[in-house]
GROMACS .gro file of C-alpha atoms in nm:
model
  495
    1UNK     CA    1   0.364  -3.256  -1.014
    2UNK     CA    2   0.300  -3.210  -0.582
    3UNK     CA    3   0.265  -2.929  -0.448
    4UNK     CA    4  -0.012  -2.709  -0.182
    5UNK     CA    5  -0.232  -2.492  -0.355
    6UNK     CA    6  -0.388  -2.250  -0.038
    7UNK     CA    7  -0.748  -2.028  -0.089
    8UNK     CA    8  -0.793  -1.790   0.177
    9UNK     CA    9  -1.188  -1.681   0.169
   10UNK     CA   10  -1.298  -1.996   0.016
   11UNK     CA   11  -1.632  -2.010   0.161
   12UNK     CA   12  -1.694  -1.753  -0.169
   13UNK     CA   13  -2.036  -1.933  -0.380
   14UNK     CA   14  -1.869  -2.015  -0.726
   15UNK     CA   15  -1.525  -1.836  -0.743
   16UNK     CA   16  -1.377  -2.039  -0.574
   17UNK     CA   17  -1.505  -2.359  -0.712
   18UNK     CA   18  -1.463  -2.207  -1.071
   19UNK     CA   19  -1.067  -2.127  -0.997
   20UNK     CA   20  -1.074  -2.548  -0.871
   21UNK     CA   21  -1.220  -2.636  -1.128
   22UNK     CA   22  -0.926  -2.428  -1.362
   23UNK     CA   23  -0.631  -2.577  -1.148
   24UNK     CA   24  -0.737  -2.889  -1.203
   25UNK     CA   25  -0.756  -2.896  -1.580
   26UNK     CA   26  -0.382  -2.911  -1.611
   27UNK     CA   27  -0.321  -3.239  -1.657
   28UNK     CA   28   0.021  -3.198  -1.459
   29UNK     CA   29  -0.117  -3.110  -1.175
   30UNK     CA   30  -0.404  -3.413  -1.072
   31UNK     CA   31  -0.236  -3.487  -0.769
   32UNK     CA   32  -0.149  -3.110  -0.555
   33UNK     CA   33  -0.207  -3.056  -0.251
   34UNK     CA   34  -0.567  -2.816  -0.184
   35UNK     CA   35  -0.580  -2.656   0.143
   36UNK     CA   36  -0.910  -2.420   0.188
   37UNK     CA   37  -0.994  -2.216   0.460
   38UNK     CA   38  -1.233  -1.956   0.576
   39UNK     CA   39  -1.365  -1.823   0.907
   40UNK     CA   40  -1.691  -1.910   0.828
   41UNK     CA   41  -1.755  -2.268   0.936
   42UNK     CA   42  -2.120  -2.324   0.714
   43UNK     CA   43  -1.999  -2.228   0.364
   44UNK     CA   44  -1.688  -2.368   0.416
   45UNK     CA   45  -1.854  -2.676   0.435
   46UNK     CA   46  -2.103  -2.613   0.162
   47UNK     CA   47  -1.830  -2.527  -0.105
   48UNK     CA   48  -1.618  -2.759   0.015
   49UNK     CA   49  -1.904  -3.076  -0.037
   50UNK     CA   50  -1.926  -2.904  -0.397
   51UNK     CA   51  -1.498  -2.922  -0.496
   52UNK     CA   52  -1.481  -3.277  -0.284
   53UNK     CA   53  -1.760  -3.482  -0.551
   54UNK     CA   54  -1.616  -3.263  -0.848
   55UNK     CA   55  -1.333  -3.440  -0.751
   56UNK     CA   56  -1.359  -3.740  -0.690
   57UNK     CA   57  -1.645  -3.734  -0.987
   58UNK     CA   58  -1.377  -3.612  -1.249
   59UNK     CA   59  -1.156  -3.896  -1.082
   60UNK     CA   60  -0.856  -3.639  -1.000
   61UNK     CA   61  -0.598  -3.711  -0.765
   62UNK     CA   62  -0.569  -3.394  -0.568
   63UNK     CA   63  -0.596  -3.386  -0.168
   64UNK     CA   64  -0.877  -3.095  -0.057
   65UNK     CA   65  -0.832  -3.012   0.312
   66UNK     CA   66  -1.055  -2.748   0.519
   67UNK     CA   67  -1.010  -2.517   0.885
   68UNK     CA   68  -1.104  -2.252   1.034
   69UNK     CA   69  -0.721  -2.235   1.148
   70UNK     CA   70  -0.579  -2.038   0.842
   71UNK     CA   71  -0.238  -2.114   0.937
   72UNK     CA   72  -0.290  -2.467   0.927
   73UNK     CA   73  -0.435  -2.463   0.559
   74UNK     CA   74  -0.112  -2.230   0.480
   75UNK     CA   75   0.086  -2.463   0.581
   76UNK     CA   76   0.392  -2.543   0.295
   77UNK     CA   77   0.183  -2.359   0.056
   78UNK     CA   78   0.323  -2.251  -0.256
   79UNK     CA   79  -0.007  -2.045  -0.392
   80UNK     CA   80  -0.216  -1.877  -0.194
   81UNK     CA   81  -0.575  -1.748  -0.373
   82UNK     CA   82  -0.690  -1.444  -0.186
   83UNK     CA   83  -1.032  -1.397  -0.249
   84UNK     CA   84  -1.154  -1.296   0.040
   85UNK     CA   85  -1.434  -0.955   0.141
   86UNK     CA   86  -1.367  -0.860   0.475
   87UNK     CA   87  -1.715  -0.749   0.693
   88UNK     CA   88  -1.889  -0.966   0.398
   89UNK     CA   89  -2.294  -0.868   0.310
   90UNK     CA   90  -2.292  -0.669   0.639
   91UNK     CA   91  -2.054  -0.455   0.581
   92UNK     CA   92  -2.065  -0.392   0.204
   93UNK     CA   93  -2.417  -0.250   0.243
   94UNK     CA   94  -2.299   0.019   0.451
   95UNK     CA   95  -2.012   0.073   0.213
   96UNK     CA   96  -2.358   0.211  -0.034
   97UNK     CA   97  -2.636   0.282   0.205
   98UNK     CA   98  -2.414   0.527   0.425
   99UNK     CA   99  -2.288   0.724   0.108
  100UNK     CA  100  -2.604   0.732  -0.069
  101UNK     CA  101  -2.763   0.974   0.305
  102UNK     CA  102  -2.457   1.216   0.168
  103UNK     CA  103  -2.539   1.200  -0.199
  104UNK     CA  104  -2.281   0.927  -0.364
  105UNK     CA  105  -2.473   0.698  -0.632
  106UNK     CA  106  -2.253   0.398  -0.627
  107UNK     CA  107  -2.300   0.098  -0.863
  108UNK     CA  108  -2.067  -0.113  -0.737
  109UNK     CA  109  -1.844   0.076  -0.409
  110UNK     CA  110  -1.550  -0.215  -0.453
  111UNK     CA  111  -1.278  -0.067  -0.600
  112UNK     CA  112  -1.295   0.327  -0.557
  113UNK     CA  113  -1.484   0.555  -0.366
  114UNK     CA  114  -1.645   0.541  -0.061
  115UNK     CA  115  -1.782   0.250  -0.058
  116UNK     CA  116  -1.392   0.116  -0.208
  117UNK     CA  117  -1.197   0.308   0.010
  118UNK     CA  118  -1.377   0.186   0.337
  119UNK     CA  119  -1.312  -0.172   0.215
  120UNK     CA  120  -0.888  -0.090   0.155
  121UNK     CA  121  -0.965   0.012   0.495
  122UNK     CA  122  -1.102  -0.373   0.637
  123UNK     CA  123  -0.922  -0.565   0.369
  124UNK     CA  124  -0.562  -0.435   0.424
  125UNK     CA  125  -0.485  -0.458   0.756
  126UNK     CA  126  -0.655  -0.858   0.741
  127UNK     CA  127  -0.489  -0.921   0.437
  128UNK     CA  128  -0.109  -0.822   0.601
  129UNK     CA  129  -0.265  -1.077   0.891
  130UNK     CA  130  -0.220  -1.280   0.593
  131UNK     CA  131   0.108  -1.253   0.526
  132UNK     CA  132   0.238  -1.291   0.826
  133UNK     CA  133   0.160  -1.613   0.782
  134UNK     CA  134   0.256  -1.689   0.458
  135UNK     CA  135   0.604  -1.537   0.543
  136UNK     CA  136   0.528  -1.779   0.900
  137UNK     CA  137   0.497  -2.102   0.743
  138UNK     CA  138   0.395  -2.138   0.431
  139UNK     CA  139   0.654  -2.241   0.164
  140UNK     CA  140   1.006  -1.990   0.081
  141UNK     CA  141   0.879  -1.794  -0.224
  142UNK     CA  142   0.542  -1.815  -0.163
  143UNK     CA  143   0.370  -1.634  -0.419
  144UNK     CA  144   0.001  -1.492  -0.346
  145UNK     CA  145  -0.252  -1.391  -0.639
  146UNK     CA  146  -0.498  -1.183  -0.535
  147UNK     CA  147  -0.880  -1.172  -0.662
  148UNK     CA  148  -0.965  -0.948  -0.352
  149UNK     CA  149  -1.050  -0.584  -0.488
  150UNK     CA  150  -0.997  -0.304  -0.384
  151UNK     CA  151  -0.743  -0.532  -0.608
  152UNK     CA  152  -0.484  -0.220  -0.662
  153UNK     CA  153  -0.534  -0.150  -0.273
  154UNK     CA  154  -0.480  -0.501  -0.120
  155UNK     CA  155  -0.163  -0.590  -0.406
  156UNK     CA  156  -0.067  -0.224  -0.310
  157UNK     CA  157   0.003  -0.272   0.040
  158UNK     CA  158   0.077  -0.708   0.043
  159UNK     CA  159   0.379  -0.580  -0.219
  160UNK     CA  160   0.493  -0.260   0.011
  161UNK     CA  161   0.440  -0.398   0.388
  162UNK     CA  162   0.333  -0.721   0.332
  163UNK     CA  163   0.704  -0.888   0.262
  164UNK     CA  164   0.518  -1.123   0.035
  165UNK     CA  165   0.565  -1.114  -0.372
  166UNK     CA  166   0.180  -1.041  -0.438
  167UNK     CA  167   0.000  -1.000  -0.785
  168UNK     CA  168  -0.367  -0.882  -0.871
  169UNK     CA  169  -0.610  -1.067  -1.023
  170UNK     CA  170  -0.874  -0.929  -1.309
  171UNK     CA  171  -1.096  -1.047  -1.587
  172UNK     CA  172  -1.197  -0.720  -1.690
  173UNK     CA  173  -0.901  -0.734  -1.995
  174UNK     CA  174  -1.056  -1.047  -2.077
  175UNK     CA  175  -1.459  -0.931  -2.040
  176UNK     CA  176  -1.357  -0.582  -2.277
  177UNK     CA  177  -1.093  -0.793  -2.531
  178UNK     CA  178  -1.471  -1.008  -2.650
  179UNK     CA  179  -1.679  -0.740  -2.663
  180UNK     CA  180  -1.415  -0.516  -2.895
  181UNK     CA  181  -1.412  -0.815  -3.061
  182UNK     CA  182  -1.789  -0.832  -3.149
  183UNK     CA  183  -1.853  -0.481  -3.204
  184UNK     CA  184  -1.580  -0.584  -3.537
  185UNK     CA  185  -1.748  -0.880  -3.631
  186UNK     CA  186  -1.415  -1.027  -3.527
  187UNK     CA  187  -1.355  -1.365  -3.339
  188UNK     CA  188  -1.178  -1.212  -2.999
  189UNK     CA  189  -0.878  -1.505  -3.096
  190UNK     CA  190  -0.868  -1.209  -3.448
  191UNK     CA  191  -0.781  -0.929  -3.229
  192UNK     CA  192  -0.479  -0.895  -3.077
  193UNK     CA  193  -0.480  -0.632  -2.787
  194UNK     CA  194  -0.217  -0.453  -2.561
  195UNK     CA  195  -0.390  -0.271  -2.260
  196UNK     CA  196  -0.248  -0.061  -2.023
  197UNK     CA  197  -0.356   0.147  -1.725
  198UNK     CA  198  -0.488   0.114  -1.334
  199UNK     CA  199  -0.719  -0.237  -1.207
  200UNK     CA  200  -1.051  -0.100  -1.327
  201UNK     CA  201  -0.893   0.142  -1.500
  202UNK     CA  202  -0.715  -0.025  -1.803
  203UNK     CA  203  -0.710   0.121  -2.140
  204UNK     CA  204  -0.656  -0.051  -2.448
  205UNK     CA  205  -0.384   0.111  -2.639
  206UNK     CA  206  -0.333  -0.141  -2.923
  207UNK     CA  207  -0.579  -0.271  -3.046
  208UNK     CA  208  -0.501  -0.500  -3.459
  209UNK     CA  209  -0.597  -0.744  -3.667
  210UNK     CA  210  -0.332  -0.912  -3.888
  211UNK     CA  211  -0.175  -0.639  -3.826
  212UNK     CA  212  -0.350  -0.338  -3.911
  213UNK     CA  213  -0.455  -0.052  -3.588
  214UNK     CA  214  -0.886  -0.146  -3.610
  215UNK     CA  215  -0.828   0.203  -3.241
  216UNK     CA  216  -0.960   0.437  -3.449
  217UNK     CA  217  -1.280   0.224  -3.599
  218UNK     CA  218  -1.400   0.125  -3.237
  219UNK     CA  219  -1.599   0.472  -3.137
  220UNK     CA  220  -1.834   0.379  -3.459
  221UNK     CA  221  -1.804   0.047  -3.420
  222UNK     CA  222  -2.003   0.081  -3.053
  223UNK     CA  223  -2.199   0.362  -3.125
  224UNK     CA  224  -2.399   0.167  -3.338
  225UNK     CA  225  -2.441  -0.227  -3.198
  226UNK     CA  226  -2.745  -0.316  -3.088
  227UNK     CA  227  -2.680  -0.360  -2.757
  228UNK     CA  228  -2.348  -0.166  -2.610
  229UNK     CA  229  -2.449   0.117  -2.741
  230UNK     CA  230  -2.764   0.166  -2.492
  231UNK     CA  231  -2.569  -0.044  -2.215
  232UNK     CA  232  -2.255   0.102  -2.205
  233UNK     CA  233  -2.303   0.495  -2.248
  234UNK     CA  234  -2.076   0.585  -2.021
  235UNK     CA  235  -1.781   0.345  -2.226
  236UNK     CA  236  -1.850   0.464  -2.491
  237UNK     CA  237  -1.825   0.812  -2.357
  238UNK     CA  238  -1.509   0.777  -2.230
  239UNK     CA  239  -1.381   0.653  -2.612
  240UNK     CA  240  -1.592   0.938  -2.736
  241UNK     CA  241  -1.364   1.214  -2.619
  242UNK     CA  242  -1.042   1.019  -2.476
  243UNK     CA  243  -1.012   0.797  -2.771
  244UNK     CA  244  -0.936   0.438  -2.618
  245UNK     CA  245  -1.175   0.199  -2.439
  246UNK     CA  246  -1.185   0.115  -2.140
  247UNK     CA  247  -1.161  -0.261  -1.979
  248UNK     CA  248  -1.470  -0.202  -1.669
  249UNK     CA  249  -1.843  -0.184  -1.715
  250UNK     CA  250  -2.064   0.105  -1.772
  251UNK     CA  251  -2.173   0.071  -1.362
  252UNK     CA  252  -1.751   0.032  -1.222
  253UNK     CA  253  -1.635   0.308  -1.475
  254UNK     CA  254  -1.955   0.554  -1.344
  255UNK     CA  255  -1.731   0.576  -1.009
  256UNK     CA  256  -1.361   0.648  -1.113
  257UNK     CA  257  -1.503   0.943  -1.235
  258UNK     CA  258  -1.622   1.270  -1.150
  259UNK     CA  259  -1.888   1.283  -1.475
  260UNK     CA  260  -2.180   1.050  -1.466
  261UNK     CA  261  -2.327   0.975  -1.196
  262UNK     CA  262  -2.305   1.336  -0.994
  263UNK     CA  263  -2.665   1.466  -1.103
  264UNK     CA  264  -2.944   1.238  -0.945
  265UNK     CA  265  -3.181   1.324  -1.239
  266UNK     CA  266  -2.963   1.286  -1.543
  267UNK     CA  267  -2.757   0.883  -1.410
  268UNK     CA  268  -3.015   0.722  -1.532
  269UNK     CA  269  -2.890   0.905  -1.892
  270UNK     CA  270  -2.530   0.689  -1.823
  271UNK     CA  271  -2.689   0.369  -1.719
  272UNK     CA  272  -2.893   0.107  -1.819
  273UNK     CA  273  -3.121  -0.163  -1.559
  274UNK     CA  274  -3.165  -0.479  -1.826
  275UNK     CA  275  -2.787  -0.589  -1.597
  276UNK     CA  276  -2.699  -0.408  -1.278
  277UNK     CA  277  -2.317  -0.417  -1.397
  278UNK     CA  278  -2.395  -0.153  -1.631
  279UNK     CA  279  -2.524   0.113  -1.360
  280UNK     CA  280  -2.778   0.066  -1.135
  281UNK     CA  281  -2.730   0.196  -0.772
  282UNK     CA  282  -2.578  -0.074  -0.517
  283UNK     CA  283  -2.627  -0.306  -0.826
  284UNK     CA  284  -2.395  -0.549  -0.691
  285UNK     CA  285  -2.563  -0.475  -0.323
  286UNK     CA  286  -2.812  -0.632  -0.437
  287UNK     CA  287  -2.715  -0.955  -0.690
  288UNK     CA  288  -2.459  -1.054  -0.429
  289UNK     CA  289  -2.740  -1.079  -0.157
  290UNK     CA  290  -3.001  -1.274  -0.397
  291UNK     CA  291  -2.626  -1.514  -0.493
  292UNK     CA  292  -2.606  -1.618  -0.099
  293UNK     CA  293  -2.978  -1.648   0.031
  294UNK     CA  294  -3.027  -1.908  -0.301
  295UNK     CA  295  -2.661  -2.038  -0.185
  296UNK     CA  296  -2.787  -2.108   0.160
  297UNK     CA  297  -3.144  -2.234   0.053
  298UNK     CA  298  -3.120  -2.461  -0.259
  299UNK     CA  299  -2.760  -2.587  -0.157
  300UNK     CA  300  -2.908  -2.967  -0.148
  301UNK     CA  301  -2.998  -2.881  -0.500
  302UNK     CA  302  -2.619  -2.830  -0.561
  303UNK     CA  303  -2.510  -3.115  -0.486
  304UNK     CA  304  -2.732  -3.299  -0.757
  305UNK     CA  305  -2.641  -3.125  -1.034
  306UNK     CA  306  -2.393  -3.236  -1.204
  307UNK     CA  307  -2.008  -3.168  -1.132
  308UNK     CA  308  -1.792  -2.956  -1.350
  309UNK     CA  309  -1.641  -3.087  -1.596
  310UNK     CA  310  -1.244  -3.053  -1.502
  311UNK     CA  311  -1.021  -3.051  -1.845
  312UNK     CA  312  -0.888  -2.807  -2.102
  313UNK     CA  313  -1.269  -2.702  -2.290
  314UNK     CA  314  -1.438  -2.619  -1.924
  315UNK     CA  315  -1.161  -2.360  -1.806
  316UNK     CA  316  -1.197  -2.042  -1.768
  317UNK     CA  317  -1.005  -1.707  -1.889
  318UNK     CA  318  -0.943  -1.587  -1.474
  319UNK     CA  319  -0.538  -1.572  -1.505
  320UNK     CA  320  -0.451  -1.733  -1.124
  321UNK     CA  321  -0.455  -2.198  -1.280
  322UNK     CA  322  -0.259  -2.021  -1.611
  323UNK     CA  323   0.007  -1.762  -1.471
  324UNK     CA  324   0.070  -2.163  -1.194
  325UNK     CA  325   0.098  -2.326  -1.503
  326UNK     CA  326   0.350  -2.132  -1.674
  327UNK     CA  327   0.603  -2.166  -1.373
  328UNK     CA  328   0.540  -2.537  -1.354
  329UNK     CA  329   0.512  -2.613  -1.721
  330UNK     CA  330   0.741  -2.412  -1.871
  331UNK     CA  331   0.446  -2.345  -2.093
  332UNK     CA  332   0.436  -1.950  -2.175
  333UNK     CA  333   0.173  -1.766  -2.093
  334UNK     CA  334   0.026  -1.450  -2.182
  335UNK     CA  335  -0.182  -1.220  -1.954
  336UNK     CA  336  -0.286  -0.830  -1.806
  337UNK     CA  337  -0.142  -0.796  -1.452
  338UNK     CA  338  -0.122  -0.623  -1.128
  339UNK     CA  339   0.126  -0.562  -1.057
  340UNK     CA  340   0.428  -0.239  -0.859
  341UNK     CA  341   0.498  -0.049  -1.209
  342UNK     CA  342   0.833   0.009  -1.110
  343UNK     CA  343   0.786   0.280  -1.474
  344UNK     CA  344   0.662  -0.018  -1.643
  345UNK     CA  345   0.414   0.375  -1.735
  346UNK     CA  346   0.673   0.572  -1.728
  347UNK     CA  347   0.389   0.831  -1.689
  348UNK     CA  348   0.207   0.685  -1.366
  349UNK     CA  349   0.394   0.703  -1.042
  350UNK     CA  350   0.656   0.441  -1.001
  351UNK     CA  351   0.519   0.331  -0.682
  352UNK     CA  352   0.188   0.289  -0.790
  353UNK     CA  353  -0.003  -0.088  -0.867
  354UNK     CA  354  -0.073  -0.112  -1.233
  355UNK     CA  355  -0.287  -0.335  -1.435
  356UNK     CA  356  -0.045  -0.381  -1.778
  357UNK     CA  357   0.035  -0.711  -1.964
  358UNK     CA  358   0.256  -1.033  -1.798
  359UNK     CA  359   0.455  -1.305  -1.966
  360UNK     CA  360   0.504  -1.660  -1.745
  361UNK     CA  361   0.703  -1.895  -1.837
  362UNK     CA  362   1.022  -2.125  -1.605
  363UNK     CA  363   1.103  -1.820  -1.588
  364UNK     CA  364   0.935  -1.619  -1.388
  365UNK     CA  365   0.590  -1.361  -1.407
  366UNK     CA  366   0.785  -0.999  -1.718
  367UNK     CA  367   0.670  -0.785  -1.786
  368UNK     CA  368   0.765  -0.543  -2.053
  369UNK     CA  369   0.809  -0.169  -2.026
  370UNK     CA  370   0.476   0.032  -2.219
  371UNK     CA  371   0.621   0.399  -2.153
  372UNK     CA  372   0.348   0.632  -2.183
  373UNK     CA  373  -0.016   0.607  -2.164
  374UNK     CA  374  -0.176   0.874  -2.415
  375UNK     CA  375  -0.207   1.182  -2.105
  376UNK     CA  376  -0.549   1.220  -2.084
  377UNK     CA  377  -0.587   0.853  -2.000
  378UNK     CA  378  -0.319   0.874  -1.716
  379UNK     CA  379  -0.474   1.237  -1.582
  380UNK     CA  380  -0.766   0.950  -1.460
  381UNK     CA  381  -0.559   0.705  -1.368
  382UNK     CA  382  -0.399   0.905  -1.168
  383UNK     CA  383  -0.690   1.094  -1.025
  384UNK     CA  384  -0.757   0.760  -0.867
  385UNK     CA  385  -0.349   0.623  -0.822
  386UNK     CA  386  -0.370   0.939  -0.553
  387UNK     CA  387  -0.638   0.804  -0.376
  388UNK     CA  388  -0.540   0.474  -0.397
  389UNK     CA  389  -0.216   0.615  -0.244
  390UNK     CA  390  -0.374   0.790   0.045
  391UNK     CA  391  -0.605   0.521   0.135
  392UNK     CA  392  -0.330   0.250   0.119
  393UNK     CA  393  -0.120   0.447   0.436
  394UNK     CA  394  -0.394   0.508   0.608
  395UNK     CA  395  -0.539   0.198   0.623
  396UNK     CA  396  -0.185   0.086   0.754
  397UNK     CA  397  -0.161   0.327   1.040
  398UNK     CA  398  -0.472   0.424   1.092
  399UNK     CA  399  -0.455   0.792   1.022
  400UNK     CA  400  -0.784   0.860   1.022
  401UNK     CA  401  -0.660   1.262   0.858
  402UNK     CA  402  -0.545   1.035   0.533
  403UNK     CA  403  -0.890   0.868   0.491
  404UNK     CA  404  -1.042   1.182   0.521
  405UNK     CA  405  -0.843   1.317   0.201
  406UNK     CA  406  -0.852   1.029   0.048
  407UNK     CA  407  -1.225   1.038   0.043
  408UNK     CA  408  -1.240   1.446  -0.013
  409UNK     CA  409  -0.988   1.341  -0.329
  410UNK     CA  410  -1.165   1.101  -0.465
  411UNK     CA  411  -1.326   1.195  -0.809
  412UNK     CA  412  -1.726   1.105  -0.725
  413UNK     CA  413  -1.712   1.216  -0.344
  414UNK     CA  414  -1.548   1.546  -0.465
  415UNK     CA  415  -1.835   1.623  -0.673
  416UNK     CA  416  -2.079   1.559  -0.530
  417UNK     CA  417  -1.994   1.619  -0.190
  418UNK     CA  418  -1.839   1.945   0.034
  419UNK     CA  419  -1.515   1.907   0.250
  420UNK     CA  420  -1.745   1.901   0.628
  421UNK     CA  421  -1.951   1.644   0.481
  422UNK     CA  422  -1.674   1.481   0.386
  423UNK     CA  423  -1.550   1.474   0.733
  424UNK     CA  424  -1.905   1.422   0.893
  425UNK     CA  425  -1.987   1.154   0.633
  426UNK     CA  426  -1.589   0.939   0.785
  427UNK     CA  427  -1.751   0.969   1.112
  428UNK     CA  428  -2.035   0.772   1.032
  429UNK     CA  429  -1.851   0.506   0.847
  430UNK     CA  430  -1.595   0.509   1.079
  431UNK     CA  431  -1.841   0.431   1.383
  432UNK     CA  432  -2.067   0.220   1.181
  433UNK     CA  433  -1.787  -0.019   1.076
  434UNK     CA  434  -1.558  -0.031   1.422
  435UNK     CA  435  -1.597  -0.369   1.462
  436UNK     CA  436  -1.346  -0.412   1.099
  437UNK     CA  437  -1.110  -0.124   1.174
  438UNK     CA  438  -0.924  -0.215   1.493
  439UNK     CA  439  -0.636   0.029   1.358
  440UNK     CA  440  -0.909   0.307   1.453
  441UNK     CA  441  -1.007   0.293   1.715
  442UNK     CA  442  -0.877   0.611   1.914
  443UNK     CA  443  -1.056   0.748   1.579
  444UNK     CA  444  -1.330   0.584   1.623
  445UNK     CA  445  -1.470   0.696   1.962
  446UNK     CA  446  -1.391   1.103   1.908
  447UNK     CA  447  -1.591   1.088   1.591
  448UNK     CA  448  -1.855   0.882   1.782
  449UNK     CA  449  -1.875   1.225   2.021
  450UNK     CA  450  -1.883   1.479   1.722
  451UNK     CA  451  -2.190   1.285   1.691
  452UNK     CA  452  -2.367   1.234   1.930
  453UNK     CA  453  -2.307   1.643   2.026
  454UNK     CA  454  -2.598   1.694   1.820
  455UNK     CA  455  -2.459   1.950   1.541
  456UNK     CA  456  -2.450   1.732   1.274
  457UNK     CA  457  -2.463   1.867   0.902
  458UNK     CA  458  -2.807   1.745   0.804
  459UNK     CA  459  -2.831   1.391   0.497
  460UNK     CA  460  -3.102   1.292   0.337
  461UNK     CA  461  -3.300   0.937   0.295
  462UNK     CA  462  -3.185   0.900  -0.026
  463UNK     CA  463  -3.201   0.515  -0.179
  464UNK     CA  464  -3.020   0.614  -0.516
  465UNK     CA  465  -3.135   0.712  -0.889
  466UNK     CA  466  -3.178   0.365  -0.954
  467UNK     CA  467  -3.214   0.065  -0.717
  468UNK     CA  468  -3.387  -0.212  -0.770
  469UNK     CA  469  -3.550  -0.431  -0.476
  470UNK     CA  470  -3.338  -0.732  -0.369
  471UNK     CA  471  -3.540  -1.072  -0.421
  472UNK     CA  472  -3.655  -1.276  -0.182
  473UNK     CA  473  -3.570  -1.655  -0.291
  474UNK     CA  474  -3.970  -1.727  -0.281
  475UNK     CA  475  -3.909  -1.449  -0.577
  476UNK     CA  476  -3.597  -1.684  -0.692
  477UNK     CA  477  -3.743  -2.046  -0.710
  478UNK     CA  478  -3.995  -1.850  -0.964
  479UNK     CA  479  -3.677  -1.916  -1.217
  480UNK     CA  480  -3.470  -2.175  -1.057
  481UNK     CA  481  -3.195  -2.125  -1.303
  482UNK     CA  482  -3.102  -1.807  -1.291
  483UNK     CA  483  -3.060  -1.743  -0.975
  484UNK     CA  484  -2.859  -2.059  -0.960
  485UNK     CA  485  -2.645  -1.856  -1.248
  486UNK     CA  486  -2.626  -1.557  -1.038
  487UNK     CA  487  -2.576  -1.694  -0.689
  488UNK     CA  488  -2.208  -1.901  -0.884
  489UNK     CA  489  -2.129  -1.552  -1.030
  490UNK     CA  490  -2.180  -1.390  -0.674
  491UNK     CA  491  -1.847  -1.493  -0.651
  492UNK     CA  492  -1.565  -1.283  -0.383
  493UNK     CA  493  -1.824  -1.064  -0.262
  494UNK     CA  494  -2.023  -1.319  -0.027
  495UNK     CA  495  -1.704  -1.321   0.205
   0.00000   0.00000   0.00000
């Protein structure tokens, strides 16, 4: 089969390479055209070297080109992967550090809360530019597969304003599925699940084993598990009080609700520091910083490592390659995708981006109707959807009043800050991130004037309840295997 797949933000350390391995593990895709594009020449060159070596060593006939010219990469592409992080680690650090001055303690900051909202303000104008290029030069009916966060906001903007069919993809459902199977003492393939909700807050509304409903057994199973009982305290508490397990990690979920990170002296009661994803303050920023530093330093050794193996046994659970396989070969794939609701979940807004089951084959991507979510789960989703909608509209129209309202309505920001603090927080973030926010030029000029007036609310010199030090390259070198694994997992946060 001869068709073209483009990757925007291809310089992301491990993510691009892994997605390419998945794609080229499909036998029919041996001769596809691959195009990488990025704004960072060095990162693009390093990832391209690794991927070209993988292709050659696997005896694959696929062609790979790499260019800084995005439109050239997108020309005639039938599928496009978006894996960018607009603003890179510099902006990411601002997303974490500035809110901390106001007492907003985030673990990830890429989906909701202050960091996720600002990430969307940077990302949405950029992806709408991508969409324009896709409409202009890509193949007719090109499909955009969005892995970039904030996933729901980006996917929402592309579908509403970009004029390009866009599916948002995430691996949270697969991760939670494995956990559920483990606590039940079963294999994942023995547990049938249906998940529905919104990205990073999707609910396992059906968990069955050989036709038996296992949902009611999950709480006791998680509470007794020797590891998850310590690392997933937020998820287990939500399960205890709402009756359903959520897809996202302890650290992620703790940011999307108002209860677990609002009091600094209580945060450690709900998190675990054995891994950043369990709730560490700025944990994802730390591992991404370490990963990028290690990759850039250790890259010559990466070229000496064995290449990735292109076969089904080494293929990941990421949805992207399976969607393309289903569309191109007709083999049916069942996954969970982020799509415009269109009344799929009947008690969530029709315009929202929901994460729901989908089936892919020659007939396209088909989404079955779910009906109502349990009321408590729907209420939590709705609290996030309102913020997402305002954040999308703010980003598209450069409306700083909507941006402030989105911040004010955010569950965790609203639990920690009063309205004057939120207004000043937005001023600070707009000014600090001005280089990535061209739609806010007038608002930024006014924010600068207010911040220079001297009449400011006093903020805190606060590092967070559970902040760990970024390791130096020398410290990481003491365990090279762990450092390399971390760098490969840092994926799209490196952009």
